[in-house]
């Protein structure tokens, strides 16, 4: 009975420490992001303090997600050091419990945080980032800002005798709404026959609908139209897949995005890497906790604090940097996504378990 009670106590202490850390980091991220948002957008038409606060709140989950691995390391170290200073771990060892028995609650806590991050924080962050991007686009559009929030790569569409190139300063709704649009029409010889400048364009079924259009031809004076249509064979799904960033895709939508991207012949390496990264996140946090345990369990005197904390920070930082670096290799296709994501996690888990075994059994 004592062991389950003690495990629940350790798990509770870990969760309480995690909540305080998360609240503190969320506060720092929110204030920093709001300050940066105010600096960049305070001059835009439609911007307000309330809008800036809302935008920072919407972006908070996605930014917080990036800090979770390192944050888990500090949570584990803080909890274990606090228990050791109060001699609670010494009493636990004296009662005959092995290191694996009292580390298990912290491992379980880290695993739970990883599950919550993947299934709750990530989808919430993707949703919030999409809304924040739409808000910024609206403010820039109302202010006629020259610096776009999202740059649209030039799109070329060839349909029969029609050869058209489309560009825009910014886009919204996954590329189906364009702003400050320019369209070039070419003949069979590759010469420009028509240039159309429009305030905005919306992708409809089989055509682009241009608004407030200025037509400029080589053989006629320029003319302005309220609306115009440009035939296209581009599909909404193609634009969304080619322009979406893997980090802004919710975990539950990644597999569907991969299938759609493959159907259009778009590379899915980045999406596959992001999927495996989110899938392996709980185990990565477990590895971070094991690393925290290896540098914190023997902590007993104040004089050791600097070396212990520094050692844990360096180990966790190296693991995080290696994970990010190898993830970049997986996104670019240099390394298979599965290998790029899972190998560092497995190596870190094995290394942490090996060090704990050595400390426990010699």
Short mmCIF file of C-alpha atoms in Angstrom, two decimals:
data_model
loop_
_atom_site.label_atom_id
_atom_site.label_comp_id
_atom_site.label_asym_id
_atom_site.label_seq_id
_atom_site.Cartn_x
_atom_site.Cartn_y
_atom_site.Cartn_z
CA UNK A 1 0.00 0.00 0.00
CA UNK A 2 2.90 2.34 0.76
CA UNK A 3 4.35 2.15 -2.74
CA UNK A 4 1.14 3.18 -4.62
CA UNK A 5 0.54 5.98 -2.10
CA UNK A 6 4.09 7.25 -2.52
CA UNK A 7 3.81 7.04 -6.32
CA UNK A 8 0.62 9.12 -6.24
CA UNK A 9 2.37 11.66 -4.01
CA UNK A 10 5.34 11.95 -6.38
CA UNK A 11 3.05 12.15 -9.41
CA UNK A 12 1.03 14.91 -7.73
CA UNK A 13 4.18 16.87 -6.90
CA UNK A 14 5.35 16.53 -10.52
CA UNK A 15 2.03 17.74 -11.93
CA UNK A 16 1.87 20.71 -9.53
CA UNK A 17 5.41 21.73 -10.46
CA UNK A 18 4.52 21.35 -14.14
CA UNK A 19 1.48 23.60 -13.78
CA UNK A 20 3.51 26.36 -12.14
CA UNK A 21 6.23 26.12 -14.79
CA UNK A 22 3.69 26.19 -17.61
CA UNK A 23 1.90 29.20 -16.13
CA UNK A 24 5.18 31.07 -15.74
CA UNK A 25 6.39 30.28 -19.26
CA UNK A 26 2.98 31.12 -20.74
CA UNK A 27 3.10 34.50 -19.02
CA UNK A 28 6.59 35.24 -20.36
CA UNK A 29 5.68 34.12 -23.90
CA UNK A 30 2.45 36.13 -23.85
CA UNK A 31 4.12 39.34 -22.71
CA UNK A 32 7.01 38.98 -25.15
CA UNK A 33 4.72 38.21 -28.10
CA UNK A 34 2.32 41.04 -27.23
CA UNK A 35 5.22 43.48 -27.02
CA UNK A 36 6.51 42.37 -30.44
CA UNK A 37 2.99 42.43 -31.93
CA UNK A 38 2.41 45.98 -30.66
CA UNK A 39 5.73 47.14 -32.06
CA UNK A 40 5.04 45.73 -35.54
CA UNK A 41 1.33 46.39 -35.92
CA UNK A 42 0.37 49.35 -33.77
CA UNK A 43 0.29 51.57 -36.86
CA UNK A 44 -2.16 49.39 -38.79
CA UNK A 45 -5.76 50.43 -39.34
CA UNK A 46 -8.02 48.27 -37.18
CA UNK A 47 -5.33 47.35 -34.65
CA UNK A 48 -6.23 47.79 -30.99
CA UNK A 49 -4.82 46.69 -27.67
CA UNK A 50 -7.64 44.18 -27.37
CA UNK A 51 -6.85 42.82 -30.83
CA UNK A 52 -3.16 42.56 -29.98
CA UNK A 53 -3.92 40.70 -26.77
CA UNK A 54 -6.21 38.33 -28.65
CA UNK A 55 -3.57 37.68 -31.34
CA UNK A 56 -0.91 36.90 -28.73
CA UNK A 57 -3.32 34.56 -26.94
CA UNK A 58 -4.07 32.76 -30.21
CA UNK A 59 -0.37 32.30 -30.99
CA UNK A 60 0.51 31.21 -27.44
CA UNK A 61 -0.17 27.43 -27.79
CA UNK A 62 1.98 27.04 -30.92
CA UNK A 63 4.91 28.89 -29.32
CA UNK A 64 4.47 26.99 -26.04
CA UNK A 65 4.66 23.70 -27.92
CA UNK A 66 8.21 24.50 -29.02
CA UNK A 67 9.34 24.94 -25.41
CA UNK A 68 7.78 21.76 -23.99
CA UNK A 69 10.85 19.45 -24.38
CA UNK A 70 13.25 21.84 -22.62
CA UNK A 71 10.57 22.77 -20.10
CA UNK A 72 10.09 19.10 -19.19
CA UNK A 73 13.79 18.83 -18.39
CA UNK A 74 13.59 21.73 -15.93
CA UNK A 75 10.38 20.38 -14.39
CA UNK A 76 12.01 17.01 -13.73
CA UNK A 77 15.16 18.53 -12.29
CA UNK A 78 13.25 20.99 -10.09
CA UNK A 79 10.93 18.33 -8.68
CA UNK A 80 13.70 15.83 -7.93
CA UNK A 81 16.02 18.42 -6.41
CA UNK A 82 13.22 19.74 -4.19
CA UNK A 83 12.42 16.22 -2.97
CA UNK A 84 16.10 15.51 -2.37
CA UNK A 85 16.66 18.68 -0.37
CA UNK A 86 13.84 17.71 1.97
CA UNK A 87 15.39 14.22 2.28
CA UNK A 88 12.21 12.62 0.92
CA UNK A 89 14.16 10.62 -1.64
CA UNK A 90 16.59 9.48 1.07
CA UNK A 91 13.69 8.17 3.14
CA UNK A 92 12.25 6.49 0.04
CA UNK A 93 15.53 4.70 -0.67
CA UNK A 94 15.79 3.69 2.99
CA UNK A 95 12.33 2.11 2.72
CA UNK A 96 13.72 -0.28 0.11
CA UNK A 97 12.33 1.28 -3.09
CA UNK A 98 14.60 1.19 -6.12
CA UNK A 99 15.29 4.15 -8.36
CA UNK A 100 12.92 2.77 -11.00
CA UNK A 101 10.01 2.67 -8.57
CA UNK A 102 10.15 6.33 -7.54
CA UNK A 103 11.21 7.61 -10.99
CA UNK A 104 8.20 5.92 -12.61
CA UNK A 105 5.70 8.61 -11.43
CA UNK A 106 7.84 11.33 -13.01
CA UNK A 107 8.12 9.32 -16.24
CA UNK A 108 4.34 8.89 -16.24
CA UNK A 109 3.88 12.62 -15.68
CA UNK A 110 6.17 13.47 -18.60
CA UNK A 111 4.33 10.97 -20.82
CA UNK A 112 0.99 12.57 -19.90
CA UNK A 113 2.36 16.02 -20.75
CA UNK A 114 3.50 14.68 -24.12
CA UNK A 115 0.06 13.21 -24.86
CA UNK A 116 -1.65 16.49 -23.92
CA UNK A 117 0.79 18.48 -26.05
CA UNK A 118 0.22 16.28 -29.11
CA UNK A 119 -3.55 15.91 -28.84
CA UNK A 120 -4.61 19.25 -27.30
CA UNK A 121 -1.95 21.96 -27.47
CA UNK A 122 -0.89 21.20 -31.05
CA UNK A 123 -4.40 21.29 -32.60
CA UNK A 124 -5.22 24.37 -30.52
CA UNK A 125 -2.00 26.02 -31.70
CA UNK A 126 -2.72 25.24 -35.37
CA UNK A 127 -6.23 26.68 -35.05
CA UNK A 128 -4.99 29.77 -33.22
CA UNK A 129 -2.19 30.40 -35.71
CA UNK A 130 -4.67 30.29 -38.59
CA UNK A 131 -6.92 32.87 -36.92
CA UNK A 132 -3.97 35.08 -35.97
CA UNK A 133 -2.71 35.02 -39.57
CA UNK A 134 -6.16 36.03 -40.83
CA UNK A 135 -6.28 38.93 -38.36
CA UNK A 136 -2.87 40.16 -39.45
CA UNK A 137 -3.81 39.88 -43.12
CA UNK A 138 -6.97 41.94 -42.55
CA UNK A 139 -5.04 44.66 -40.73
CA UNK A 140 -2.41 44.85 -43.43
CA UNK A 141 -5.05 44.91 -46.16
CA UNK A 142 -6.94 47.75 -44.43
CA UNK A 143 -3.69 49.68 -44.01
CA UNK A 144 -2.38 49.00 -47.54
CA UNK A 145 0.81 47.77 -45.91
CA UNK A 146 3.59 47.15 -48.37
CA UNK A 147 5.14 44.34 -46.35
CA UNK A 148 3.06 41.17 -46.81
CA UNK A 149 2.26 38.83 -43.95
CA UNK A 150 2.42 35.83 -46.29
CA UNK A 151 4.35 35.89 -49.54
CA UNK A 152 2.76 33.90 -52.35
CA UNK A 153 5.20 32.19 -54.73
CA UNK A 154 4.47 32.78 -58.42
CA UNK A 155 1.91 30.29 -59.68
CA UNK A 156 1.95 29.22 -63.32
CA UNK A 157 -1.08 27.52 -64.81
CA UNK A 158 -1.27 26.09 -68.34
CA UNK A 159 -4.68 24.99 -69.60
CA UNK A 160 -4.89 24.34 -73.33
CA UNK A 161 -3.92 27.55 -75.13
CA UNK A 162 -4.04 29.53 -71.89
CA UNK A 163 -0.69 30.26 -70.22
CA UNK A 164 -1.01 32.40 -67.09
CA UNK A 165 1.28 33.44 -64.25
CA UNK A 166 -0.25 34.72 -60.99
CA UNK A 167 1.48 36.56 -58.16
CA UNK A 168 0.30 38.28 -54.99
CA UNK A 169 1.76 40.14 -52.03
CA UNK A 170 -0.23 38.16 -49.48
CA UNK A 171 -2.82 35.41 -49.23
CA UNK A 172 -5.42 34.02 -46.89
CA UNK A 173 -7.55 30.87 -46.48
CA UNK A 174 -4.77 28.57 -47.60
CA UNK A 175 -4.09 30.51 -50.81
CA UNK A 176 -7.70 30.73 -52.06
CA UNK A 177 -7.87 34.48 -51.33
CA UNK A 178 -5.11 36.66 -52.78
CA UNK A 179 -4.40 40.34 -52.17
CA UNK A 180 -2.59 42.88 -54.37
CA UNK A 181 -2.73 40.48 -57.31
CA UNK A 182 -0.98 40.65 -60.67
CA UNK A 183 -1.81 38.27 -63.54
CA UNK A 184 0.26 37.91 -66.72
CA UNK A 185 -1.25 36.28 -69.84
CA UNK A 186 1.12 34.82 -72.46
CA UNK A 187 0.54 33.78 -76.07
CA UNK A 188 1.97 30.70 -77.78
CA UNK A 189 5.23 32.56 -78.52
CA UNK A 190 5.76 33.35 -74.83
CA UNK A 191 4.99 37.07 -75.16
CA UNK A 192 2.82 38.96 -72.70
CA UNK A 193 -0.56 39.84 -74.21
CA UNK A 194 -2.35 41.08 -71.11
CA UNK A 195 -1.51 42.21 -67.61
CA UNK A 196 -4.21 42.39 -64.96
CA UNK A 197 -3.72 44.16 -61.62
CA UNK A 198 -6.41 43.53 -59.00
CA UNK A 199 -7.00 44.40 -55.38
CA UNK A 200 -7.95 40.81 -54.58
CA UNK A 201 -8.74 37.46 -56.15
CA UNK A 202 -10.84 34.53 -54.95
CA UNK A 203 -10.53 30.96 -56.22
CA UNK A 204 -13.92 29.73 -57.43
CA UNK A 205 -14.87 26.52 -59.19
CA UNK A 206 -12.71 26.59 -62.33
CA UNK A 207 -11.72 30.25 -62.31
CA UNK A 208 -10.17 33.10 -60.35
CA UNK A 209 -12.55 35.98 -59.61
CA UNK A 210 -10.62 39.28 -59.72
CA UNK A 211 -11.94 42.42 -58.01
CA UNK A 212 -11.24 46.03 -59.05
CA UNK A 213 -9.16 45.03 -62.05
CA UNK A 214 -6.90 47.17 -64.24
CA UNK A 215 -6.34 45.59 -67.69
CA UNK A 216 -3.20 46.61 -69.54
CA UNK A 217 -2.78 45.37 -73.13
CA UNK A 218 0.00 45.87 -75.63
CA UNK A 219 -2.38 46.95 -78.40
CA UNK A 220 -5.07 48.93 -76.52
CA UNK A 221 -5.41 51.57 -73.79
CA UNK A 222 -5.67 50.44 -70.18
CA UNK A 223 -9.16 49.89 -68.84
CA UNK A 224 -10.61 49.24 -65.41
CA UNK A 225 -13.28 46.67 -64.55
CA UNK A 226 -15.14 45.95 -61.36
CA UNK A 227 -14.66 42.18 -61.70
CA UNK A 228 -13.01 39.74 -64.10
CA UNK A 229 -12.53 36.00 -64.41
CA UNK A 230 -9.38 34.07 -65.18
CA UNK A 231 -9.83 30.42 -66.07
CA UNK A 232 -7.78 27.98 -63.98
CA UNK A 233 -7.32 24.28 -63.40
CA UNK A 234 -5.90 24.80 -59.91
CA UNK A 235 -7.77 23.13 -57.06
CA UNK A 236 -8.26 24.49 -53.57
CA UNK A 237 -6.67 21.38 -52.06
CA UNK A 238 -3.55 21.82 -54.20
CA UNK A 239 -3.03 25.39 -53.01
CA UNK A 240 -3.62 24.48 -49.39
CA UNK A 241 -1.12 21.62 -49.52
CA UNK A 242 1.57 23.50 -51.46
CA UNK A 243 1.40 26.63 -49.29
CA UNK A 244 0.69 25.21 -45.81
CA UNK A 245 3.53 24.87 -43.30
CA UNK A 246 3.84 21.53 -41.46
CA UNK A 247 4.02 23.29 -38.09
CA UNK A 248 0.60 24.89 -38.67
CA UNK A 249 -1.15 21.57 -39.40
CA UNK A 250 -3.02 19.93 -36.52
CA UNK A 251 -1.87 16.45 -35.52
CA UNK A 252 -5.20 14.82 -36.39
CA UNK A 253 -5.16 16.35 -39.89
CA UNK A 254 -1.59 15.47 -40.90
CA UNK A 255 -2.33 12.01 -42.33
CA UNK A 256 -5.14 13.40 -44.48
CA UNK A 257 -2.86 16.23 -45.62
CA UNK A 258 -0.21 13.67 -46.57
CA UNK A 259 -2.67 11.71 -48.68
CA UNK A 260 -3.92 14.83 -50.46
CA UNK A 261 -0.37 16.10 -51.05
CA UNK A 262 0.67 12.76 -52.55
CA UNK A 263 -2.34 12.81 -54.89
CA UNK A 264 -1.05 16.12 -56.30
CA UNK A 265 2.56 14.94 -56.51
CA UNK A 266 3.76 17.27 -53.75
CA UNK A 267 6.63 16.14 -51.51
CA UNK A 268 5.36 14.92 -48.13
CA UNK A 269 8.72 14.61 -46.34
CA UNK A 270 8.12 17.67 -44.15
CA UNK A 271 4.60 16.55 -43.20
CA UNK A 272 5.78 13.00 -42.45
CA UNK A 273 8.59 14.36 -40.28
CA UNK A 274 6.15 16.58 -38.39
CA UNK A 275 3.79 13.63 -37.86
CA UNK A 276 6.51 11.37 -36.45
CA UNK A 277 7.83 14.27 -34.36
CA UNK A 278 4.46 14.75 -32.67
CA UNK A 279 3.95 11.00 -32.36
CA UNK A 280 7.32 10.55 -30.64
CA UNK A 281 6.98 13.63 -28.39
CA UNK A 282 5.75 11.70 -25.30
CA UNK A 283 8.79 9.42 -25.47
CA UNK A 284 11.09 12.40 -26.04
CA UNK A 285 9.74 13.96 -22.82
CA UNK A 286 10.31 10.65 -21.03
CA UNK A 287 13.93 10.76 -22.25
CA UNK A 288 14.25 14.33 -20.95
CA UNK A 289 12.94 13.17 -17.56
CA UNK A 290 15.42 10.30 -17.41
CA UNK A 291 18.23 12.75 -18.17
CA UNK A 292 16.94 15.01 -15.39
CA UNK A 293 16.96 12.03 -13.02
CA UNK A 294 20.56 11.09 -13.85
CA UNK A 295 21.84 14.54 -12.80
CA UNK A 296 19.46 15.19 -9.90
CA UNK A 297 19.15 12.02 -7.84
CA UNK A 298 22.54 12.39 -6.17
CA UNK A 299 22.03 16.06 -5.42
CA UNK A 300 22.27 16.62 -1.67
CA UNK A 301 24.40 19.67 -0.91
CA UNK A 302 23.96 23.29 -1.93
CA UNK A 303 27.52 23.43 -3.24
CA UNK A 304 26.62 20.93 -5.94
CA UNK A 305 23.79 23.01 -7.39
CA UNK A 306 25.74 24.77 -10.12
CA UNK A 307 27.39 21.68 -11.56
CA UNK A 308 24.19 19.62 -11.34
CA UNK A 309 21.98 22.21 -13.00
CA UNK A 310 24.58 23.01 -15.65
CA UNK A 311 25.06 19.32 -16.45
CA UNK A 312 21.33 18.80 -16.87
CA UNK A 313 20.95 21.89 -19.05
CA UNK A 314 23.83 20.87 -21.32
CA UNK A 315 22.54 17.30 -21.73
CA UNK A 316 18.99 18.44 -22.47
CA UNK A 317 20.17 21.17 -24.81
CA UNK A 318 22.33 18.77 -26.80
CA UNK A 319 19.42 16.32 -27.15
CA UNK A 320 17.05 19.08 -28.27
CA UNK A 321 19.51 20.52 -30.80
CA UNK A 322 20.23 17.07 -32.24
CA UNK A 323 16.49 16.38 -32.53
CA UNK A 324 15.85 19.66 -34.34
CA UNK A 325 18.86 19.18 -36.63
CA UNK A 326 17.96 15.64 -37.62
CA UNK A 327 14.33 16.71 -38.07
CA UNK A 328 15.53 19.27 -40.62
CA UNK A 329 17.34 16.46 -42.47
CA UNK A 330 14.12 14.46 -42.50
CA UNK A 331 12.05 17.39 -43.81
CA UNK A 332 14.51 17.94 -46.65
CA UNK A 333 14.52 14.24 -47.59
CA UNK A 334 18.20 13.65 -46.76
CA UNK A 335 17.19 11.11 -44.11
CA UNK A 336 13.93 9.10 -44.05
CA UNK A 337 11.46 10.93 -41.74
CA UNK A 338 10.89 7.88 -39.51
CA UNK A 339 14.62 7.40 -38.95
CA UNK A 340 15.29 11.12 -38.50
CA UNK A 341 12.75 11.48 -35.71
CA UNK A 342 12.86 8.19 -33.83
CA UNK A 343 16.61 7.46 -33.70
CA UNK A 344 17.51 10.42 -31.39
CA UNK A 345 14.58 9.57 -29.10
CA UNK A 346 15.54 5.90 -28.84
CA UNK A 347 19.21 6.73 -28.26
CA UNK A 348 18.30 9.25 -25.53
CA UNK A 349 16.01 6.75 -23.80
CA UNK A 350 18.70 4.06 -23.90
CA UNK A 351 21.37 6.46 -22.65
CA UNK A 352 19.25 7.71 -19.74
CA UNK A 353 18.27 4.18 -18.70
CA UNK A 354 21.89 3.02 -18.93
CA UNK A 355 23.16 5.83 -16.70
CA UNK A 356 20.43 5.17 -14.12
CA UNK A 357 21.28 1.46 -14.12
CA UNK A 358 24.93 2.32 -13.53
CA UNK A 359 24.07 4.68 -10.68
CA UNK A 360 21.71 2.17 -9.10
CA UNK A 361 23.58 -1.08 -9.50
CA UNK A 362 27.14 0.10 -10.13
#
